[in-house]
Structures are given as structure tokens and as C-alpha cells.
């Protein structure tokens, strides 16, 4: 063997564990290590389903009411700004993912491009960011579950939102530990069903809103509160775009990663971005934004009722249940992959990535996700959960762009991406500035929570893993 | 030399019977140890935990094939999709067939179903290689809705085998229509006849709606009979698909 353990990727953590880094050969269908082959089984459709399935729950089914209340009809602009920022990050992330098609996504790129400290902070923040995001999706699910009961004639009131969210959060965690067979196929089916519900609904609503069918809607000023709320709303709803980075966490399992990773990341952002903007347009055309704000998390149900009567309301309630379930489930899965990626590199104790003998599932990592998720769900703070999730992801997105620039300026020998970001260096520069900039428009409470979480992860690095070196260690 | 792939769920203790080892004596063997993971588990994570144990078990299994100085190599794969892994490794090793293991004593008579999407010539060529100069008889089976053509094809096949010194008999089942051949009475006849034999050779089927609903045919036959089933693969589609899979 001419490829002995590289000089980088050394050092041990406080438990005396070293990063497990071995030479591998990547083919389009499998990763080959010295003793085993790891099949790449996920195709383009699977990648898109993870991206869209994670994103669609929040943007369409939870945020329209909240966003319209803040920014008026210009909330559509807030979603568009979010989509553009997500695109400016998705392109550099795609390049890095094709150069390093491994589990771990953003964490992997940053630890290899910028070093262990940035890597640890991002890796642990990604885990916690996903925990916040999942909690947010689950609370959204709780609202839809209560509304579903209401549609069925069982009025229980919003007091049951959190208990229901907790119940299902615990349920999903157990389900994932005991091994749901064909979870990915189910996810594909849910996403396909959701997209068809939405395209029908938005098609009809869009025609109506443009005044082609039905009665013309009451005109409203586009941005009644001015430009600033449009930006703060962007910061709030950015949680709707976190899913594309979750595709990178399964990069190690994607077939033909050079093609499928960029296509699924950019494609899923374009698809959901378009759906979001149209949804907000349709929603704000149905009701004034004040009315939407009153309706809150499940405003879309009333929008459905407005256009298509009780069938519309039922379709949206059903869609909302599916979408928030799919978002929550997809993020719980990504969380366990994030934990695995950092524990493989000795930044967390190795036992965090143990696999359950009976079910073959990573029960410790799933537990590390499920526990904190339930604690956060119990707070019930929809906007705070969403913004902290966005905060932690945005830091990672900004650093992904920085890592790209850093790697490109002094390209190491191993750096050979199949996809190169168009418009370099403008695209990653804009991506980084926009990602960090958007954080500035969040509520102070979210900013403080986000900074505190990152401080804790930095503290963990200095306590646990300061001797580990990862930069350039593939 | 003809190569046969032997996929085994190595961590679940699947192993090969002595009869199967003897049956495969004339051909090269690649043992593929695989482990199917739920989608929650990255394959690499499973490898870190189980890789060593699986490699040890696999090395032991491979030595079972290594008598008379014959080489048997082995590969280990962690996957979410068994069929995709078998397909890929079979293509990479240029295996002519893969095995669904089963218990087998000594094999006196092979059951060869001339159905599936693999040309009859290719199946017969494989049977000739497999039988070699051993005293193993062959029962050919064909289900078709075109009786005259079927009879002719079977006669030709019996003659091909007889010319190579193989004792061959044949069974023809006439079905009502093309669909009937894979699910109705003819398939029942196939399963019954197959169950009376020690080992079975069939051609691989392209995935279809039916295999999606009822399961792959070779697996269904394997479930009914205790003996091993050898599934003959169609030739590689074209050169471009082969080169696509091993560019790194």
C-alpha cells in the first residue's frame, strides 16, 4: 500500500480515540475501502425527495400566516430572497459535495477545508440546528393535528398542540430506532402526493387570484410595513430552505454523486422556492394579510376553504399533516447522520455512533436527537425554534462558502470536484455575505440562543477534542 | 472460465451446503458477503462496527470452495439494496450466474427452466459448463403459449445437451397466454417439478410489474424448493454501461 495514514487527520480526543480515516476509492455505484464495499443506493429522485420532503412542510404549511402578518403580501418577496440565498449556497455546497461525497455534509466540507475547530462548531451546531428544526416541524405538525381533529368535528382547542407534537416526536424516534422498512420509498410517495395536491390547489388558486376565475380579490398594498420587515421575515422563513443541505448529509449513499448531488440540491431549492412564492401570492390574494396573521400556523387551511370549500380545507389539512410528518422524519434521520459524522472523527465519543444489534439502527444517535427535540417541542416557541434552526444552519452555509474559497485558492491534490460553481468567486462571496447578513435580521432572542449554542460547541472542542487534526484528512 | 457469484448474508449466519460446493466445482466462485441495512444507518457506520467480524466469517466461507488448489475470492458489501449490490458485483466480476443458496446433498439431476429473459443458448451454455463431464442429468422445462415452437425449441435443447454427453429429458407446459406462464397453472407445474430436483437453473427476469407485486420469480421458486437456485444473468447490456460503473 502506497497510501498509508496521512500525516494529517491525527491526534486523539480525551477518550484516546483517533479519527477513523482510511483510503477509499469512490466509484459511481459504491465506495470501496480496503475490506468492504459500501453501496450507493440513492438516486436523483431519492435525493430530491429528501430535499423537498424536508423543506415543504415549513414553507407552505406553517409560515404563510406568520409571514404575511409580518410583511404583508411582500412576504412572497421574503420567500424569494430566501430562495436566492439558498441557491447561492447550494451551488458551492454542490461543488464541495462532489469533491467529498461523504456522510456529514456541511460538517465534512468545513472540517476538511477550514480545520477542526470550525468543523467541531459546525458539526455540533448542525446536529443541534437539526434538533431545533425538527422541534419546529413537530410543533407545526401539532397545529395541523388539532386542525384535522377540528375538521373531523372534534374540537379540542390549541391546548393539545404540544402534547400531540410530543407524542408523535417520541413516536418517530422509536419508529426510527426499530427500523421502518422502506422509509425512503414512503418518503418518495408522500412527496409525490404532496406535490400533486399543491400543484392542483395552487393552479386553481393562482387562476382565481389573477382574477381569471371567481371574484376579483380586494387590492392590498404590496409592502404595507416597508422593506425592513421583508428582510426580517426572510430571516424567519429561511427555515423553509434548510433541506437542501440535508441532501449533502447522505452524499455518501448517493449514486453517481457528481451528477445527482448538484441536480438534487439546486433542483429542490428551485422547486420549493417557486411553490413557496406562488403559495404566498395565492394566500395573500384570498385574505388580507391581517386576517392571515390571525389564522396563524394553519392559515393555509382557511385559504383552501376559501378557494375550494370544505374539500380544499380537507386537502390542505391532510397535506399539512403529511408535509410536517415528512419534514420531521427526514430531519430526525439527518440528525443521526450528523452525529455519526462527528463521532467517526473522534469529536464525540465513539459510542455515539453505535448500531443497535437487534434492529441495525443507530439508536444512540437517534436518542441524542430525540431527547433534545422533545425538550424543545415542550417550549412551543414556533418562531424562536425556526430562527435558531436557521441561525445555526446559516453559520454553516456561510462557512461552506468560505471553505470553498479557501480550498479553491490553494487547491490541494485531492480536490477534484465533478461540478464547479459557476460565477466563482462572486457566487460563494455573495453566499457567505448573505448567509451571515441574514442572521442580523433575526429577533435578538434567537441571536442570543444561537450564539450561546455555538459557544457551548466551541467549549466542547477545547474540552474534548483540541488535539484532533482534520484539515485535509480525507 | 465461467464464474458464479455466491451472495450470502454473512452476518446472519447464512452458509453454503457441501452439496452446493460440490455442484460448483467446475466453475470459479466469488463469495459476496452482504449485509442489508435499514435506511437510517449509513453503510459506513455499519462497516466500522461489523466489518471485521464479517470479513472473518467470509474468509472462512470462502475456504470451503478452495479445495484442489481452486481459488475462490470474496467481497464484502454493506448496502440498503440487496438486488442492486448483487447486480453490480456480478457485473464487475463478470459472473455468468448467481446463486440463491439452499440445502443440497449430492446433486444427481438439475432442473433447468428455459423461461425468463435470458436466451436459451446462454442458459444451455452455462448448464454444459456446470455439468462438465460429471454424471448429472438435466430436466428441461418450458412453458409457452405457442405449442409447436415450444416443442421444437425443447427438442433442439435436448439435442444440444445430448451432444455434450448430458442425459437430458424435457417437460413442456402449454399456457393460455403470456401472463399465465409466470403466475398461473404453468408456474405451479414449474414449482412442483422443480421441488423434485436437487438444484435448479433459471434465467434472470427483467424487473416487471408482476415481479414487483409477487416477488422475483427465482426467489419464489427458491422459497418453494429446498435446493439451491442458480440464476443465469443476461449478457452485459453494452460496453458503455460496464465502463460507467468502474470509473473512479
Coordinates of C-alpha atoms in Angstrom, one line a residue, chain A residues 59-447:
Chain A
X59 CA -42.6 26.9 3.9
X60 CA -46.1 26.1 2.7
X61 CA -48.0 24.8 5.6
X62 CA -46.7 26.7 8.7
X63 CA -45.3 30.0 7.6
X64 CA -47.8 31.7 5.3
X65 CA -49.9 33.2 8.1
X66 CA -46.9 34.2 10.2
X67 CA -45.0 35.7 7.3
X68 CA -48.0 37.6 5.9
X69 CA -48.6 39.1 9.3
X70 CA -45.1 40.5 9.4
X71 CA -44.5 41.6 5.8
X72 CA -47.9 41.8 4.1
X73 CA -48.2 40.5 0.5
X74 CA -44.4 41.2 0.2
X75 CA -43.9 38.0 2.2
X76 CA -43.7 36.5 -1.2
X77 CA -40.6 38.6 -1.7
X78 CA -39.2 37.3 1.6
X79 CA -39.5 33.8 0.4
X80 CA -37.9 34.8 -2.9
X81 CA -35.0 36.3 -1.1
X82 CA -34.6 33.2 0.9
X83 CA -34.6 31.1 -2.3
X84 CA -31.9 33.2 -3.8
X85 CA -29.7 33.0 -0.8
X86 CA -30.2 29.2 -0.6
X87 CA -29.2 29.0 -4.3
X88 CA -26.0 31.0 -3.7
X89 CA -25.1 28.4 -1.0
X90 CA -26.4 25.3 -2.8
X91 CA -24.0 25.9 -5.7
X92 CA -20.8 26.0 -3.6
X93 CA -22.2 23.2 -1.4
X94 CA -22.7 21.1 -4.6
X95 CA -19.1 21.6 -5.7
X96 CA -17.8 20.6 -2.3
X97 CA -20.2 17.6 -2.1
X98 CA -19.0 16.3 -5.4
X99 CA -15.4 16.7 -4.3
X100 CA -16.1 15.0 -0.9
X101 CA -19.2 12.7 -1.4
X102 CA -19.2 11.5 2.3
X103 CA -21.7 11.3 5.1
X104 CA -21.8 14.5 7.1
X105 CA -22.4 17.2 4.5
X106 CA -21.5 20.7 5.5
X107 CA -19.6 19.5 8.6
X108 CA -17.4 17.4 6.4
X109 CA -16.5 20.2 4.0
X110 CA -15.8 22.7 6.7
X111 CA -13.7 20.3 8.9
X112 CA -11.6 19.4 5.8
X113 CA -11.4 22.9 4.4
X114 CA -11.1 25.1 7.4
X115 CA -9.8 22.8 10.2
X116 CA -11.0 21.0 13.3
X117 CA -12.2 24.0 15.3
X118 CA -14.6 25.3 12.7
X119 CA -15.5 21.7 11.9
X120 CA -16.4 20.9 15.5
X121 CA -18.5 24.0 16.0
X122 CA -20.3 23.4 12.7
X123 CA -20.7 19.7 13.2
X124 CA -22.3 20.0 16.6
X125 CA -24.3 23.1 15.5
X126 CA -25.6 21.1 12.6
X127 CA -26.8 18.4 14.9
X128 CA -28.4 21.0 17.3
X129 CA -29.7 23.0 14.3
X130 CA -31.5 19.9 13.1
X131 CA -32.8 19.3 16.6
X132 CA -34.3 22.8 16.6
X133 CA -35.7 22.4 13.1
X134 CA -37.3 19.1 13.9
X135 CA -38.8 20.5 17.0
X136 CA -40.2 23.3 14.9
X137 CA -41.7 20.9 12.3
X138 CA -43.2 18.9 15.1
X139 CA -45.0 21.9 16.6
X140 CA -46.2 22.7 13.1
X141 CA -47.5 19.1 13.0
X142 CA -49.3 19.6 16.3
X143 CA -51.2 22.5 14.9
X144 CA -52.2 20.5 11.9
X145 CA -53.2 17.5 14.0
X146 CA -55.5 19.7 16.1
X147 CA -57.0 21.2 12.9
X148 CA -57.5 17.8 11.5
X149 CA -59.5 16.8 14.6
X150 CA -61.5 20.0 14.2
X151 CA -62.3 19.2 10.6
X152 CA -63.5 15.8 11.7
X153 CA -65.8 17.6 14.2
X154 CA -63.7 17.0 17.3
X155 CA -62.8 20.5 18.6
X156 CA -60.0 20.1 21.1
X157 CA -58.5 23.6 21.1
X158 CA -54.9 24.6 20.8
X159 CA -54.0 23.2 24.2
X160 CA -53.4 19.8 22.7
X161 CA -50.9 21.1 20.1
X162 CA -47.8 20.5 22.2
X163 CA -48.9 17.2 23.8
X164 CA -49.7 15.8 20.3
X165 CA -46.3 17.1 19.0
X166 CA -44.5 15.4 21.9
X167 CA -46.4 12.2 21.4
X168 CA -45.5 12.0 17.7
X169 CA -42.0 13.2 18.2
X170 CA -41.4 10.3 20.6
X171 CA -43.2 8.0 18.2
X172 CA -41.0 8.9 15.2
X173 CA -37.9 8.4 17.3
X174 CA -39.0 4.9 18.4
X175 CA -40.1 4.1 14.8
X176 CA -36.6 5.1 13.5
X177 CA -34.9 3.0 16.2
X178 CA -36.9 -0.1 15.5
X179 CA -36.3 0.3 11.8
X180 CA -39.1 1.4 9.5
X181 CA -38.7 -0.6 6.3
X182 CA -38.8 1.3 3.1
X183 CA -38.9 4.6 4.8
X184 CA -37.3 6.2 1.8
X185 CA -39.9 4.8 -0.6
X186 CA -42.6 6.0 1.7
X187 CA -41.0 9.4 1.7
X188 CA -40.9 9.4 -2.1
X189 CA -44.6 8.6 -2.2
X190 CA -45.5 11.3 0.3
X191 CA -43.6 13.9 -1.6
X192 CA -45.2 12.9 -4.9
X193 CA -48.7 13.0 -3.3
X194 CA -47.9 16.4 -1.7
X195 CA -46.7 17.9 -4.9
X196 CA -49.8 16.8 -6.8
X197 CA -52.1 18.2 -4.1
X198 CA -50.2 21.5 -4.2
X199 CA -50.0 21.9 -7.9
X200 CA -53.8 21.4 -8.2
X201 CA -54.5 23.7 -5.4
X202 CA -52.0 26.4 -6.4
X203 CA -53.1 26.1 -10.1
X204 CA -56.7 26.8 -9.2
X205 CA -55.9 29.4 -6.6
X206 CA -53.5 31.1 -8.9
X207 CA -56.0 31.5 -11.7
X208 CA -58.5 32.8 -9.1
X209 CA -56.0 35.2 -7.6
X210 CA -55.2 36.6 -11.0
X211 CA -59.0 37.3 -11.5
X212 CA -59.4 34.8 -14.3
X213 CA -62.0 32.8 -12.4
X214 CA -64.1 33.7 -9.4
X215 CA -64.4 37.2 -7.9
X216 CA -61.6 39.7 -8.0
X217 CA -59.8 40.0 -4.7
X218 CA -59.6 43.2 -2.6
X219 CA -56.4 45.0 -3.6
X220 CA -53.9 45.5 -0.8
X221 CA -50.6 47.4 -0.7
X222 CA -47.7 45.1 -1.6
X223 CA -45.5 46.0 1.3
X224 CA -47.6 47.8 3.9
X225 CA -44.9 47.8 6.5
X226 CA -42.0 48.8 4.3
X227 CA -38.8 47.0 3.3
X228 CA -37.2 46.1 6.6
X229 CA -39.9 43.6 7.7
X230 CA -39.5 41.9 4.4
X231 CA -35.9 41.1 5.4
X232 CA -36.7 40.1 9.0
X233 CA -39.4 37.8 7.5
X234 CA -36.8 36.3 5.2
X235 CA -34.7 35.5 8.3
X236 CA -37.7 33.9 9.9
X237 CA -38.9 31.8 6.9
X238 CA -35.4 30.7 5.9
X239 CA -36.0 27.5 7.9
X240 CA -38.1 26.6 4.8
X241 CA -34.9 26.1 2.9
X242 CA -32.7 24.0 5.2
X243 CA -33.5 20.8 3.4
X244 CA -31.0 21.1 0.5
X245 CA -28.1 20.8 3.0
X246 CA -29.7 17.6 4.3
X247 CA -29.1 16.1 0.9
X248 CA -25.4 16.6 1.5
X249 CA -25.6 14.5 4.7
X250 CA -26.5 11.4 2.6
X251 CA -23.8 12.3 -0.1
X252 CA -22.0 9.0 0.8
X253 CA -25.0 7.0 -0.3
X254 CA -25.9 8.8 -3.5
X255 CA -25.4 7.1 -6.8
X256 CA -23.4 9.0 -9.4
X257 CA -22.8 11.8 -6.9
X258 CA -21.1 14.1 -9.5
X259 CA -24.4 14.4 -11.3
X260 CA -27.1 13.7 -8.7
X261 CA -25.8 15.8 -5.8
X262 CA -25.8 19.2 -7.7
X263 CA -29.0 18.4 -9.5
X264 CA -30.9 17.4 -6.4
X265 CA -29.6 20.3 -4.3
X266 CA -30.2 23.1 -6.8
X267 CA -33.3 21.4 -8.2
X268 CA -35.0 21.0 -4.8
X269 CA -34.4 24.7 -3.9
X270 CA -35.8 25.9 -7.3
X271 CA -38.9 23.7 -7.0
X272 CA -39.8 24.6 -3.4
X273 CA -38.8 28.2 -3.9
X274 CA -41.3 28.5 -6.8
X275 CA -44.0 26.7 -4.8
X276 CA -43.5 29.0 -1.8
X277 CA -43.7 32.2 -3.8
X278 CA -46.9 31.1 -5.5
X279 CA -48.4 29.9 -2.3
X280 CA -47.9 33.2 -0.6
X281 CA -49.3 35.0 -3.6
X282 CA -52.4 32.8 -3.6
X283 CA -52.8 33.1 0.2
X284 CA -52.5 36.8 0.4
X285 CA -54.9 37.1 -2.5
X286 CA -57.5 35.1 -0.7
X287 CA -57.4 37.1 2.5
X288 CA -55.8 40.3 3.7
X289 CA -52.6 39.8 5.5
X290 CA -54.1 40.8 8.8
X291 CA -56.6 38.0 8.6
X292 CA -53.9 35.5 7.6
X293 CA -51.9 36.6 10.6
X294 CA -54.9 35.9 12.9
X295 CA -55.2 32.5 11.5
X296 CA -51.6 31.7 12.4
X297 CA -49.8 28.4 11.8
X298 CA -52.7 26.8 9.9
X299 CA -53.8 29.8 7.9
X300 CA -53.5 27.7 4.7
X301 CA -56.5 25.6 5.8
X302 CA -58.8 28.6 5.5
X303 CA -57.1 29.6 2.2
X304 CA -58.0 26.1 1.0
X305 CA -61.6 26.5 2.2
X306 CA -61.8 29.9 0.5
X307 CA -61.0 28.5 -2.9
X308 CA -62.4 25.0 -2.9
X309 CA -64.7 24.8 0.0
X310 CA -64.5 22.0 2.5
X311 CA -62.7 19.7 0.0
X312 CA -60.0 22.3 -0.2
X313 CA -59.8 22.6 3.6
X314 CA -59.5 18.8 3.9
X315 CA -56.9 18.6 1.2
X316 CA -54.8 21.2 2.9
X317 CA -55.2 19.7 6.4
X318 CA -54.2 16.3 5.0
X319 CA -51.3 17.8 3.1
X320 CA -50.1 19.7 6.1
X321 CA -50.1 16.6 8.2
X322 CA -48.1 14.7 5.6
X323 CA -45.7 17.5 5.0
X324 CA -44.9 18.2 8.6
X325 CA -44.5 14.5 9.3
X326 CA -42.2 14.1 6.3
X327 CA -40.1 17.2 7.4
X328 CA -39.8 16.0 11.0
X329 CA -38.9 12.4 10.0
X330 CA -36.4 13.4 7.3
X331 CA -34.6 15.7 9.8
X332 CA -34.5 13.1 12.6
X333 CA -32.7 10.9 10.1
X334 CA -30.3 13.6 9.1
X335 CA -29.6 14.3 12.8
X336 CA -28.4 10.8 13.4
X337 CA -26.1 11.1 10.3
X338 CA -24.7 14.3 11.7
X339 CA -23.9 12.7 15.0
X340 CA -22.3 9.8 13.2
X341 CA -20.1 12.1 11.1
X342 CA -18.6 13.9 14.1
X343 CA -18.2 10.8 16.2
X344 CA -16.3 9.0 13.4
X345 CA -13.9 11.9 13.5
X346 CA -13.5 11.5 17.3
X347 CA -15.2 14.8 18.1
X348 CA -17.8 13.0 20.1
X349 CA -17.4 9.7 22.0
X350 CA -17.4 6.8 19.6
X351 CA -20.2 5.1 21.3
X352 CA -22.5 7.8 20.0
X353 CA -22.4 6.0 16.6
X354 CA -23.0 2.5 17.9
X355 CA -25.5 0.5 16.0
X356 CA -28.3 -1.5 17.6
X357 CA -27.7 -5.2 17.2
X358 CA -31.3 -6.1 17.0
X359 CA -32.6 -3.5 14.5
X360 CA -29.4 -2.4 12.8
X361 CA -30.2 1.2 13.5
X362 CA -28.0 3.9 15.2
X363 CA -30.0 4.0 18.4
X364 CA -27.7 6.2 20.4
X365 CA -27.5 8.9 17.7
X366 CA -31.3 8.7 17.3
X367 CA -31.7 9.1 21.0
X368 CA -29.3 12.0 21.1
X369 CA -31.7 13.6 18.5
X370 CA -35.0 12.5 20.0
X371 CA -34.4 13.6 23.6
X372 CA -33.4 17.3 23.0
X373 CA -36.1 17.5 20.3
X374 CA -38.8 16.7 22.9
X375 CA -37.4 19.2 25.3
X376 CA -37.6 21.9 22.6
X377 CA -41.0 20.9 21.5
X378 CA -42.3 21.4 25.0
X379 CA -41.3 25.1 24.8
X380 CA -43.8 25.5 21.9
X381 CA -41.9 28.7 20.7
X382 CA -42.6 28.3 16.9
X383 CA -40.7 31.4 15.7
X384 CA -37.8 31.0 18.1
X385 CA -37.3 27.4 17.2
X386 CA -37.4 28.2 13.5
X387 CA -35.0 31.1 13.8
X388 CA -32.4 29.3 15.9
X389 CA -32.5 26.4 13.4
X390 CA -31.9 28.9 10.6
X391 CA -29.2 30.7 12.6
X392 CA -27.2 27.5 13.1
X393 CA -27.6 26.5 9.5
X394 CA -26.8 29.9 8.2
X395 CA -23.5 29.9 10.1
X396 CA -22.7 26.6 8.4
X397 CA -23.8 27.9 5.0
X398 CA -21.6 30.9 5.3
X399 CA -18.6 28.8 6.3
X400 CA -19.3 26.4 3.4
X401 CA -18.8 29.3 1.1
X402 CA -15.7 30.3 2.9
X403 CA -14.4 26.8 2.8
X404 CA -14.9 26.7 -0.9
X405 CA -12.9 29.9 -1.4
X406 CA -10.2 28.7 0.9
X407 CA -9.9 25.3 -1.0
X408 CA -10.0 26.9 -4.4
X409 CA -7.3 29.5 -3.6
X410 CA -4.8 26.8 -2.8
X411 CA -6.2 23.6 -4.4
X412 CA -4.9 20.5 -2.6
X413 CA -4.1 17.5 -4.7
X414 CA -7.1 15.6 -3.6
X415 CA -9.5 18.3 -4.5
X416 CA -11.2 17.2 -7.8
X417 CA -14.9 18.2 -7.8
X418 CA -17.0 16.9 -10.7
X419 CA -19.1 20.0 -10.5
X420 CA -17.6 23.5 -10.4
X421 CA -19.6 26.5 -9.1
X422 CA -20.4 28.9 -11.9
X423 CA -19.6 32.5 -11.3
X424 CA -16.7 31.8 -8.9
X425 CA -15.7 33.8 -6.8
X426 CA -18.7 36.0 -6.9
X427 CA -21.3 33.3 -6.0
X428 CA -19.6 32.0 -2.9
X429 CA -18.7 35.5 -1.8
X430 CA -22.4 36.6 -2.1
X431 CA -23.5 33.4 -0.5
X432 CA -21.3 33.9 2.5
X433 CA -22.2 37.6 3.0
X434 CA -25.9 36.9 2.5
X435 CA -25.9 34.0 4.9
X436 CA -24.1 35.9 7.7
X437 CA -26.1 39.0 6.9
X438 CA -29.5 37.3 7.2
X439 CA -28.6 36.4 10.8
X440 CA -28.6 40.2 11.5
X441 CA -32.3 40.4 10.8
X442 CA -33.4 37.9 13.4
X443 CA -35.0 38.6 16.7
X444 CA -32.5 39.3 19.5
X445 CA -33.7 36.2 21.4
X446 CA -32.9 33.9 18.5
X447 CA -29.5 35.5 18.0

